[in-house]
Amino acid sequence: MSTPEHDLSNILRDNLLAVQARVASACVASGRVAGCVQLLAVSKTFSADDVRQVAACGQHDFGENYIQEGVDKIIASQDSQPALVWHCIGPMQSNKTKLVAEHFDWAHTVDRLKIAQRLSDQRPAHLAPLNVCLQVNIDGGETKSGIASADVLALAAEVARLPRLVLRGLMTIPDPVNGFDAQVAVHAKTRALFDDVKAALNLPHFDTLSMGMTGDLEAAVHAGSTMVRVGTAIFGGRAYPV
């Protein structure tokens, strides 16, 4: 008879396989090479045990929105083999940059030079440089995080000079829109901006478009995403504290 833990493990495995199949199908439908889009499993609010179970199915990249929660899971998972890769995908205030610099492998939400400078200064010498993406407010929401499109190239040039960072690309969280074509159109704006920065700066490691989530990953892949961030479709619905 199956135990609840065994049942959960099977559910997580099946969910992960289903998402992997969606990504693969999206690549085929878009005429892209299979395997060119990386899956980032977003584990916010889920336990380190849930992470371990998904990791046991072969998933090694995990995204965390809440920095302290992410650090706790990173510490709890530090003996994983192979080692897990941790991405900070949530807002970063100045008082949290040290935690990100010391524990994470990636930071997707850099949107001002002050944050980038602190990450570079606080990145421990024994670790590889921190991979960073610039978060772009691609649809111009007034209350949203991210740098305006017009300012991305200037910030990219500054961040690329920082010694303990590697500028890898751009990240966006656009507001939801209805319909595949409308979703593609929003993501295509980020792809065009990415191409402009890549051409202007000729950075050797500028290769990442972090865009697309559970509800729009097919459109994001069609527009050129190289990394989709999926949580609900893998881990299930979240129960947030009241």
GROMACS .gro file of C-alpha atoms in nm, residues 99-182:
model
   84
   99LEU     CA    1   2.236   3.676   0.155
  100VAL     CA    2   2.190   3.651  -0.219
  101ALA     CA    3   2.559   3.706  -0.290
  102GLU     CA    4   2.666   3.444  -0.037
  103HIS     CA    5   2.416   3.167  -0.111
  104PHE     CA    6   2.261   3.186  -0.458
  105ASP     CA    7   2.409   3.097  -0.796
  106TRP     CA    8   2.185   3.333  -0.996
  107ALA     CA    9   2.003   3.660  -0.933
  108HIS     CA   10   1.732   3.740  -1.190
  109THR     CA   11   1.595   4.063  -1.049
  110VAL     CA   12   1.875   4.320  -1.074
  111ASP     CA   13   1.715   4.650  -1.178
  112ARG     CA   14   1.952   4.918  -1.053
  113LEU     CA   15   2.326   4.968  -1.030
  114LYS     CA   16   2.327   4.999  -0.650
  115ILE     CA   17   2.198   4.644  -0.611
  116ALA     CA   18   2.443   4.509  -0.869
  117GLN     CA   19   2.735   4.684  -0.702
  118ARG     CA   20   2.644   4.541  -0.363
  119LEU     CA   21   2.611   4.190  -0.506
  120SER     CA   22   2.954   4.219  -0.665
  121ASP     CA   23   3.115   4.360  -0.351
  122GLN     CA   24   2.956   4.095  -0.129
  123ARG     CA   25   3.016   3.790  -0.349
  124PRO     CA   26   3.265   3.568  -0.159
  125ALA     CA   27   3.601   3.522  -0.328
  126HIS     CA   28   3.586   3.142  -0.304
  127LEU     CA   29   3.266   3.127  -0.511
  128ALA     CA   30   3.233   3.165  -0.887
  129PRO     CA   31   3.101   3.505  -0.998
  130LEU     CA   32   2.727   3.544  -0.949
  131ASN     CA   33   2.518   3.503  -1.264
  132VAL     CA   34   2.274   3.794  -1.298
  133CYS     CA   35   1.988   3.898  -1.522
  134LEU     CA   36   1.844   4.247  -1.549
  135GLN     CA   37   1.473   4.258  -1.469
  136VAL     CA   38   1.289   4.462  -1.731
  137ASN     CA   39   0.947   4.618  -1.678
  138ILE     CA   40   0.862   4.535  -2.036
  139ASP     CA   41   0.496   4.640  -2.030
  140GLY     CA   42   0.548   4.955  -1.823
  141GLY     CA   43   0.338   4.877  -1.519
  142GLU     CA   44   0.372   5.169  -1.278
  143THR     CA   45   0.384   4.957  -0.963
  144LYS     CA   46   0.604   4.680  -1.100
  145SER     CA   47   0.969   4.608  -1.038
  146GLY     CA   48   1.215   4.628  -1.323
  147ILE     CA   49   1.403   4.881  -1.526
  148ALA     CA   50   1.243   5.064  -1.818
  149SER     CA   51   1.334   4.930  -2.161
  150ALA     CA   52   1.498   5.256  -2.261
  151ASP     CA   53   1.745   5.230  -1.971
  152VAL     CA   54   1.848   4.866  -2.011
  153LEU     CA   55   2.150   4.914  -2.237
  154ALA     CA   56   2.313   5.171  -2.009
  155LEU     CA   57   2.261   4.957  -1.699
  156ALA     CA   58   2.384   4.646  -1.881
  157ALA     CA   59   2.708   4.822  -1.973
  158GLU     CA   60   2.765   4.919  -1.608
  159VAL     CA   61   2.679   4.579  -1.463
  160ALA     CA   62   2.900   4.401  -1.716
  161ARG     CA   63   3.202   4.583  -1.570
  162LEU     CA   64   3.152   4.456  -1.215
  163PRO     CA   65   3.419   4.199  -1.130
  164ARG     CA   66   3.220   3.945  -0.927
  165LEU     CA   67   2.917   3.930  -1.154
  166VAL     CA   68   2.850   3.775  -1.493
  167LEU     CA   69   2.571   3.944  -1.685
  168ARG     CA   70   2.377   3.658  -1.841
  169GLY     CA   71   2.065   3.820  -1.983
  170LEU     CA   72   1.721   3.968  -1.918
  171MET     CA   73   1.422   3.863  -1.710
  172THR     CA   74   1.059   3.976  -1.727
  173ILE     CA   75   0.731   3.917  -1.545
  174PRO     CA   76   0.473   4.082  -1.773
  175ASP     CA   77   0.114   4.127  -1.666
  176PRO     CA   78  -0.110   3.842  -1.786
  177VAL     CA   79  -0.275   3.895  -2.124
  178ASN     CA   80  -0.536   3.683  -2.297
  179GLY     CA   81  -0.450   3.476  -2.602
  180PHE     CA   82  -0.137   3.315  -2.738
  181ASP     CA   83  -0.064   3.587  -2.994
  182ALA     CA   84  -0.091   3.863  -2.732
   0.00000   0.00000   0.00000
